[in-house]
mmCIF file of C-alpha atoms and ligand atoms in Angstrom:
data_model
loop_
_atom_site.group_PDB
_atom_site.id
_atom_site.type_symbol
_atom_site.label_atom_id
_atom_site.label_comp_id
_atom_site.label_asym_id
_atom_site.label_seq_id
_atom_site.Cartn_x
_atom_site.Cartn_y
_atom_site.Cartn_z
ATOM 1 C CA MET A 29 10.909 -41.125 -71.866
ATOM 2 C CA SER A 30 8.403 -42.469 -74.303
ATOM 3 C CA ARG A 31 5.842 -43.591 -71.750
ATOM 4 C CA GLU A 32 5.656 -40.019 -70.474
ATOM 5 C CA ARG A 33 5.217 -38.795 -74.023
ATOM 6 C CA LEU A 34 2.339 -41.235 -74.556
ATOM 7 C CA LYS A 35 0.702 -40.094 -71.316
ATOM 8 C CA THR A 36 0.952 -36.472 -72.462
ATOM 9 C CA MET A 37 -0.508 -37.333 -75.868
ATOM 10 C CA ILE A 38 -3.482 -39.072 -74.229
ATOM 11 C CA ASP A 39 -4.000 -36.317 -71.663
ATOM 12 C CA ASP A 40 -3.893 -33.648 -74.376
ATOM 13 C CA ALA A 41 -6.169 -35.516 -76.793
ATOM 14 C CA ARG A 42 -9.794 -34.534 -77.131
ATOM 15 C CA ARG A 43 -10.821 -38.007 -78.266
ATOM 16 C CA VAL A 44 -8.786 -41.221 -78.382
ATOM 17 C CA ALA A 45 -9.710 -44.043 -80.762
ATOM 18 C CA ILE A 46 -8.430 -47.306 -79.261
ATOM 19 C CA PHE A 47 -7.596 -50.136 -81.663
ATOM 20 C CA THR A 48 -6.532 -53.491 -80.212
ATOM 21 C CA GLY A 49 -5.113 -56.686 -81.695
ATOM 22 C CA ALA A 50 -3.855 -60.059 -80.542
ATOM 23 C CA GLY A 51 -0.907 -58.545 -78.654
ATOM 24 C CA ILE A 52 -3.096 -57.093 -75.894
ATOM 25 C CA SER A 53 -4.521 -60.554 -75.165
ATOM 26 C CA THR A 54 -1.321 -62.594 -75.318
ATOM 27 C CA GLU A 55 -0.668 -61.049 -71.898
ATOM 28 C CA SER A 56 -3.815 -62.923 -70.776
ATOM 29 C CA GLY A 57 -2.445 -66.183 -72.173
ATOM 30 C CA ILE A 58 -4.371 -66.170 -75.451
ATOM 31 C CA PRO A 59 -2.136 -67.294 -78.339
ATOM 32 C CA ASP A 60 -1.629 -64.951 -81.274
ATOM 33 C CA PHE A 61 -3.142 -66.957 -84.107
ATOM 34 C CA ARG A 62 -0.517 -65.876 -86.624
ATOM 35 C CA SER A 63 2.539 -66.630 -84.502
ATOM 36 C CA PRO A 64 4.474 -69.920 -84.463
ATOM 37 C CA GLY A 65 2.511 -72.190 -82.142
ATOM 38 C CA GLY A 66 -0.600 -70.086 -82.827
ATOM 39 C CA VAL A 67 -3.966 -71.540 -83.697
ATOM 40 C CA TRP A 68 -3.517 -71.775 -87.472
ATOM 41 C CA SER A 69 -0.217 -73.600 -87.160
ATOM 42 C CA ARG A 70 -1.993 -76.251 -85.047
ATOM 43 C CA MET A 71 -5.132 -76.715 -87.158
ATOM 44 C CA SER A 72 -6.362 -75.512 -90.519
ATOM 45 C CA PRO A 73 -9.112 -72.891 -90.565
ATOM 46 C CA ILE A 74 -12.616 -73.889 -91.656
ATOM 47 C CA TYR A 75 -13.839 -71.467 -94.294
ATOM 48 C CA PHE A 76 -17.296 -69.971 -94.050
ATOM 49 C CA GLN A 77 -18.445 -71.578 -97.308
ATOM 50 C CA GLU A 78 -17.353 -75.022 -96.051
ATOM 51 C CA PHE A 79 -19.191 -74.480 -92.766
ATOM 52 C CA VAL A 80 -22.423 -73.568 -94.525
ATOM 53 C CA SER A 81 -22.302 -76.275 -97.203
ATOM 54 C CA SER A 82 -20.879 -79.251 -95.305
ATOM 55 C CA GLU A 83 -22.409 -80.953 -92.277
ATOM 56 C CA ALA A 84 -19.073 -82.706 -91.648
ATOM 57 C CA LYS A 85 -17.278 -79.347 -91.520
ATOM 58 C CA ARG A 86 -19.944 -77.932 -89.202
ATOM 59 C CA ARG A 87 -19.461 -80.897 -86.904
ATOM 60 C CA GLU A 88 -15.687 -80.394 -86.961
ATOM 61 C CA ALA A 89 -16.113 -76.670 -86.236
ATOM 62 C CA TRP A 90 -18.452 -77.326 -83.302
ATOM 63 C CA GLU A 91 -16.214 -80.059 -81.874
ATOM 64 C CA ARG A 92 -13.379 -77.519 -81.906
ATOM 65 C CA ALA A 93 -15.511 -74.756 -80.421
ATOM 66 C CA PHE A 94 -16.930 -76.920 -77.614
ATOM 67 C CA ALA A 95 -13.423 -78.133 -76.741
ATOM 68 C CA GLY A 96 -12.076 -74.556 -76.775
ATOM 69 C CA ARG A 97 -9.317 -75.731 -79.063
ATOM 70 C CA ALA A 98 -8.521 -72.299 -80.464
ATOM 71 C CA GLY A 99 -7.806 -71.068 -76.937
ATOM 72 C CA TRP A 100 -9.814 -67.884 -77.557
ATOM 73 C CA THR A 101 -12.134 -68.097 -74.611
ATOM 74 C CA GLY A 102 -12.020 -68.748 -70.902
ATOM 75 C CA ARG A 103 -9.279 -66.222 -70.038
ATOM 76 C CA GLU A 104 -9.285 -63.149 -67.811
ATOM 77 C CA PRO A 105 -8.673 -59.529 -68.850
ATOM 78 C CA ASN A 106 -5.277 -58.028 -67.990
ATOM 79 C CA ALA A 107 -4.004 -54.545 -67.085
ATOM 80 C CA GLY A 108 -4.134 -53.461 -70.733
ATOM 81 C CA HIS A 109 -7.857 -54.248 -71.024
ATOM 82 C CA TYR A 110 -8.586 -52.468 -67.736
ATOM 83 C CA ALA A 111 -6.700 -49.357 -68.897
ATOM 84 C CA CYS A 112 -8.832 -49.310 -72.073
ATOM 85 C CA ALA A 113 -11.937 -49.595 -69.906
ATOM 86 C CA ARG A 114 -10.783 -46.581 -67.843
ATOM 87 C CA LEU A 115 -10.329 -44.509 -71.012
ATOM 88 C CA VAL A 116 -13.886 -45.356 -72.052
ATOM 89 C CA ALA A 117 -15.285 -44.729 -68.565
ATOM 90 C CA SER A 118 -13.643 -41.300 -68.527
ATOM 91 C CA SER A 119 -15.247 -40.480 -71.916
ATOM 92 C CA LYS A 120 -11.791 -39.825 -73.368
ATOM 93 C CA SER A 121 -12.644 -42.751 -75.660
ATOM 94 C CA ARG A 122 -16.097 -43.536 -76.998
ATOM 95 C CA ALA A 123 -15.307 -47.094 -78.041
ATOM 96 C CA VAL A 124 -12.679 -49.790 -78.373
ATOM 97 C CA ILE A 125 -12.171 -51.125 -81.897
ATOM 98 C CA THR A 126 -10.828 -54.669 -81.664
ATOM 99 C CA GLN A 127 -9.618 -57.414 -83.975
ATOM 100 C CA ASN A 128 -9.932 -59.884 -81.084
ATOM 101 C CA VAL A 129 -12.772 -62.355 -80.560
ATOM 102 C CA ASP A 130 -11.987 -63.182 -76.922
ATOM 103 C CA ASN A 131 -14.630 -61.036 -75.154
ATOM 104 C CA LEU A 132 -11.976 -59.590 -72.787
ATOM 105 C CA HIS A 133 -12.866 -55.913 -73.354
ATOM 106 C CA HIS A 134 -16.432 -56.721 -72.280
ATOM 107 C CA LEU A 135 -15.158 -58.640 -69.246
ATOM 108 C CA ALA A 136 -12.945 -55.673 -68.296
ATOM 109 C CA GLY A 137 -16.058 -53.524 -68.058
ATOM 110 C CA VAL A 138 -16.360 -51.725 -71.400
ATOM 111 C CA PRO A 139 -20.109 -51.525 -72.137
ATOM 112 C CA THR A 140 -21.089 -53.926 -74.928
ATOM 113 C CA ASP A 141 -22.249 -51.161 -77.263
ATOM 114 C CA GLN A 142 -18.834 -49.500 -76.933
ATOM 115 C CA VAL A 143 -16.831 -52.521 -78.122
ATOM 116 C CA ILE A 144 -16.568 -52.548 -81.925
ATOM 117 C CA GLU A 145 -15.687 -56.105 -82.931
ATOM 118 C CA LEU A 146 -14.269 -56.356 -86.451
ATOM 119 C CA HIS A 147 -13.921 -60.143 -86.321
ATOM 120 C CA GLY A 148 -16.880 -60.973 -84.123
ATOM 121 C CA ASN A 149 -16.905 -62.773 -80.772
ATOM 122 C CA ALA A 150 -16.095 -66.411 -79.993
ATOM 123 C CA SER A 151 -17.856 -66.504 -76.629
ATOM 124 C CA TYR A 152 -21.381 -66.965 -78.017
ATOM 125 C CA ALA A 153 -23.138 -67.991 -81.243
ATOM 126 C CA ARG A 154 -25.701 -66.562 -83.641
ATOM 127 C CA CYS A 155 -28.213 -67.952 -86.122
ATOM 128 C CA LEU A 156 -27.002 -67.218 -89.655
ATOM 129 C CA ASP A 157 -30.607 -66.735 -90.803
ATOM 130 C CA CYS A 158 -32.374 -64.688 -88.121
ATOM 131 C CA GLY A 159 -29.431 -63.471 -86.049
ATOM 132 C CA LEU A 160 -30.725 -64.795 -82.720
ATOM 133 C CA ARG A 161 -28.028 -65.104 -80.062
ATOM 134 C CA HIS A 162 -27.355 -68.563 -78.587
ATOM 135 C CA GLU A 163 -25.145 -69.340 -75.577
ATOM 136 C CA LEU A 164 -22.360 -71.872 -76.101
ATOM 137 C CA ALA A 165 -23.078 -73.699 -72.837
ATOM 138 C CA ASP A 166 -26.684 -74.348 -73.922
ATOM 139 C CA LEU A 167 -25.616 -75.530 -77.375
ATOM 140 C CA LYS A 168 -22.915 -77.760 -75.925
ATOM 141 C CA ALA A 169 -25.286 -79.403 -73.441
ATOM 142 C CA LEU A 170 -27.786 -80.166 -76.204
ATOM 143 C CA TYR A 171 -25.063 -81.451 -78.520
ATOM 144 C CA LYS A 172 -23.624 -83.725 -75.852
ATOM 145 C CA ALA A 173 -27.091 -85.088 -75.094
ATOM 146 C CA THR A 174 -28.317 -85.630 -78.655
ATOM 147 C CA GLY A 175 -25.310 -85.514 -81.003
ATOM 148 C CA ASP A 176 -27.357 -83.237 -83.259
ATOM 149 C CA LEU A 177 -25.641 -80.193 -84.731
ATOM 150 C CA PRO A 178 -26.763 -76.878 -83.213
ATOM 151 C CA CYS A 179 -29.675 -75.228 -84.987
ATOM 152 C CA CYS A 180 -31.700 -72.123 -84.178
ATOM 153 C CA ARG A 181 -34.383 -72.595 -81.532
ATOM 154 C CA ALA A 182 -36.453 -69.884 -83.224
ATOM 155 C CA CYS A 183 -36.201 -70.596 -86.956
ATOM 156 C CA GLY A 184 -34.231 -73.845 -87.331
ATOM 157 C CA GLY A 185 -31.431 -72.086 -89.222
ATOM 158 C CA ILE A 186 -27.723 -72.861 -89.065
ATOM 159 C CA VAL A 187 -26.048 -71.590 -85.886
ATOM 160 C CA LYS A 188 -22.382 -70.561 -85.862
ATOM 161 C CA THR A 189 -20.054 -69.010 -83.306
ATOM 162 C CA ALA A 190 -20.300 -65.229 -83.657
ATOM 163 C CA THR A 191 -16.819 -64.920 -85.151
ATOM 164 C CA ILE A 192 -16.074 -63.715 -88.661
ATOM 165 C CA SER A 193 -14.548 -66.752 -90.378
ATOM 166 C CA PHE A 194 -12.145 -66.908 -93.264
ATOM 167 C CA GLY A 195 -14.198 -66.372 -96.413
ATOM 168 C CA GLN A 196 -16.892 -64.430 -94.560
ATOM 169 C CA ALA A 197 -17.517 -60.746 -95.349
ATOM 170 C CA MET A 198 -16.378 -58.165 -92.808
ATOM 171 C CA PRO A 199 -19.378 -56.986 -90.756
ATOM 172 C CA GLU A 200 -20.813 -53.771 -92.220
ATOM 173 C CA GLY A 201 -22.027 -52.174 -89.001
ATOM 174 C CA PRO A 202 -18.770 -52.514 -87.034
ATOM 175 C CA MET A 203 -16.703 -51.505 -90.063
ATOM 176 C CA ALA A 204 -18.760 -48.318 -90.471
ATOM 177 C CA ARG A 205 -18.511 -47.516 -86.755
ATOM 178 C CA ALA A 206 -14.754 -48.075 -86.748
ATOM 179 C CA ARG A 207 -14.422 -45.711 -89.677
ATOM 180 C CA ASP A 208 -16.469 -43.081 -87.827
ATOM 181 C CA GLU A 209 -14.217 -43.468 -84.760
ATOM 182 C CA ALA A 210 -11.084 -43.129 -86.885
ATOM 183 C CA LEU A 211 -12.401 -39.918 -88.416
ATOM 184 C CA ALA A 212 -13.671 -38.445 -85.122
ATOM 185 C CA CYS A 213 -10.487 -38.921 -83.068
ATOM 186 C CA ASP A 214 -7.459 -36.676 -82.722
ATOM 187 C CA LEU A 215 -5.350 -39.548 -81.338
ATOM 188 C CA PHE A 216 -5.462 -43.074 -82.749
ATOM 189 C CA LEU A 217 -3.928 -45.538 -80.296
ATOM 190 C CA VAL A 218 -2.891 -48.997 -81.542
ATOM 191 C CA LEU A 219 -2.363 -51.622 -78.831
ATOM 192 C CA GLY A 220 -0.955 -55.000 -79.822
ATOM 193 C CA SER A 221 -1.581 -55.162 -83.551
ATOM 194 C CA SER A 222 1.087 -55.686 -86.165
ATOM 195 C CA LEU A 223 -1.213 -53.844 -88.634
ATOM 196 C CA VAL A 224 -0.798 -56.305 -91.466
ATOM 197 C CA VAL A 225 -4.413 -57.458 -91.891
ATOM 198 C CA PHE A 226 -6.529 -55.221 -94.112
ATOM 199 C CA PRO A 227 -9.099 -53.738 -94.162
ATOM 200 C CA ALA A 228 -8.693 -53.350 -90.373
ATOM 201 C CA ALA A 229 -5.161 -51.995 -90.738
ATOM 202 C CA GLY A 230 -6.575 -49.188 -92.871
ATOM 203 C CA PHE A 231 -8.161 -47.414 -89.888
ATOM 204 C CA PRO A 232 -4.946 -45.938 -88.421
ATOM 205 C CA LEU A 233 -3.993 -44.776 -91.928
ATOM 206 C CA LEU A 234 -7.401 -43.158 -92.300
ATOM 207 C CA ALA A 235 -7.078 -41.390 -88.936
ATOM 208 C CA LYS A 236 -3.558 -40.210 -89.726
ATOM 209 C CA ASP A 237 -4.614 -38.897 -93.146
ATOM 210 C CA ASN A 238 -7.453 -37.054 -91.427
ATOM 211 C CA GLY A 239 -5.023 -35.201 -89.164
ATOM 212 C CA ALA A 240 -5.021 -37.371 -86.030
ATOM 213 C CA GLN A 241 -1.835 -38.351 -84.251
ATOM 214 C CA LEU A 242 -0.924 -42.043 -84.315
ATOM 215 C CA ALA A 243 0.615 -43.874 -81.349
ATOM 216 C CA ILE A 244 1.528 -47.578 -81.470
ATOM 217 C CA VAL A 245 2.347 -49.879 -78.552
ATOM 218 C CA ASN A 246 3.401 -53.331 -79.751
ATOM 219 C CA ARG A 247 6.140 -55.742 -78.761
ATOM 220 C CA GLU A 248 7.387 -56.100 -82.329
ATOM 221 C CA PRO A 249 7.807 -53.541 -85.114
ATOM 222 C CA THR A 250 4.652 -52.913 -87.156
ATOM 223 C CA GLU A 251 3.955 -52.023 -90.751
ATOM 224 C CA GLN A 252 2.997 -48.478 -89.737
ATOM 225 C CA ASP A 253 5.822 -47.572 -87.343
ATOM 226 C CA VAL A 254 7.311 -45.336 -90.035
ATOM 227 C CA ILE A 255 4.293 -43.034 -90.144
ATOM 228 C CA ALA A 256 3.496 -43.078 -86.404
ATOM 229 C CA ASP A 257 4.052 -40.069 -84.147
ATOM 230 C CA LEU A 258 5.092 -42.364 -81.291
ATOM 231 C CA VAL A 259 6.086 -46.046 -81.210
ATOM 232 C CA LEU A 260 6.742 -48.106 -78.087
ATOM 233 C CA HIS A 261 8.027 -51.645 -78.544
ATOM 234 C CA ASP A 262 6.951 -52.770 -75.121
ATOM 235 C CA GLU A 263 4.460 -54.809 -73.061
ATOM 236 C CA ILE A 264 0.973 -53.291 -73.224
ATOM 237 C CA GLY A 265 -0.258 -53.960 -69.684
ATOM 238 C CA PRO A 266 2.656 -52.263 -67.878
ATOM 239 C CA VAL A 267 2.742 -49.326 -70.328
ATOM 240 C CA MET A 268 -0.995 -48.667 -70.181
ATOM 241 C CA SER A 269 -1.126 -49.045 -66.385
ATOM 242 C CA GLU A 270 1.424 -46.247 -66.190
ATOM 243 C CA VAL A 271 -0.066 -43.873 -68.769
ATOM 244 C CA VAL A 272 -3.724 -44.405 -67.759
ATOM 245 C CA PRO A 273 -3.354 -44.965 -64.009
ATOM 246 C CA ALA A 274 -6.231 -46.212 -61.878
ATOM 247 C CA ASN A 275 -7.436 -43.606 -59.416
HETATM 248 ZN ZN1 ZN B 14 -32.779 -68.309 -86.447
#
């Protein structure tokens, strides 16, 4: 059956590039933001330019973030995340490329420098001017006490959650690293992405064009099923627990 085929493909691969999307985290209870009932059907996104130029929009964004309204944080990793962590620990994979901002690959034990986040991370914040990291709990406590919008404790600059917002450029470093991973692998493994959002969805195409095999595990059909070497329309946690078993 197909799970056995996927296990063979992983076992035979020299290097597996893992690419994850919302579908791996829905099994942890995090809503897929594009689905009905997802985040952007409940509230409109705040564009980066609005955040930077409007104090009212910054206040709205921080009120949302402090209330956890997007539902992106505060969940636990599931079997799919732990299987990815085992692939990295075994050196079969050098990194996990993710479209998710939920910090669950880190929490599952993948070292921080081996998680390539294409859309940033919602579990902390950074200064837009100097890049200094700020913890949400600290910012929230100060905001609750003073009502003042978060600003950088080092330079006074505007602080924003470390996500890539609508209207914000894709991060150059992670994009370059993801490209390197796509070109270095001989198996590109997609877990829980419908592969509709570019440029991220270009990485499996790049790997495939470069001679790698492409395997996709996703509950629904994806845009790239037709070119994949293996497609499983299935739950990620159960599949990955079986093909990358814990010792
Ligand atoms: Zn700063």
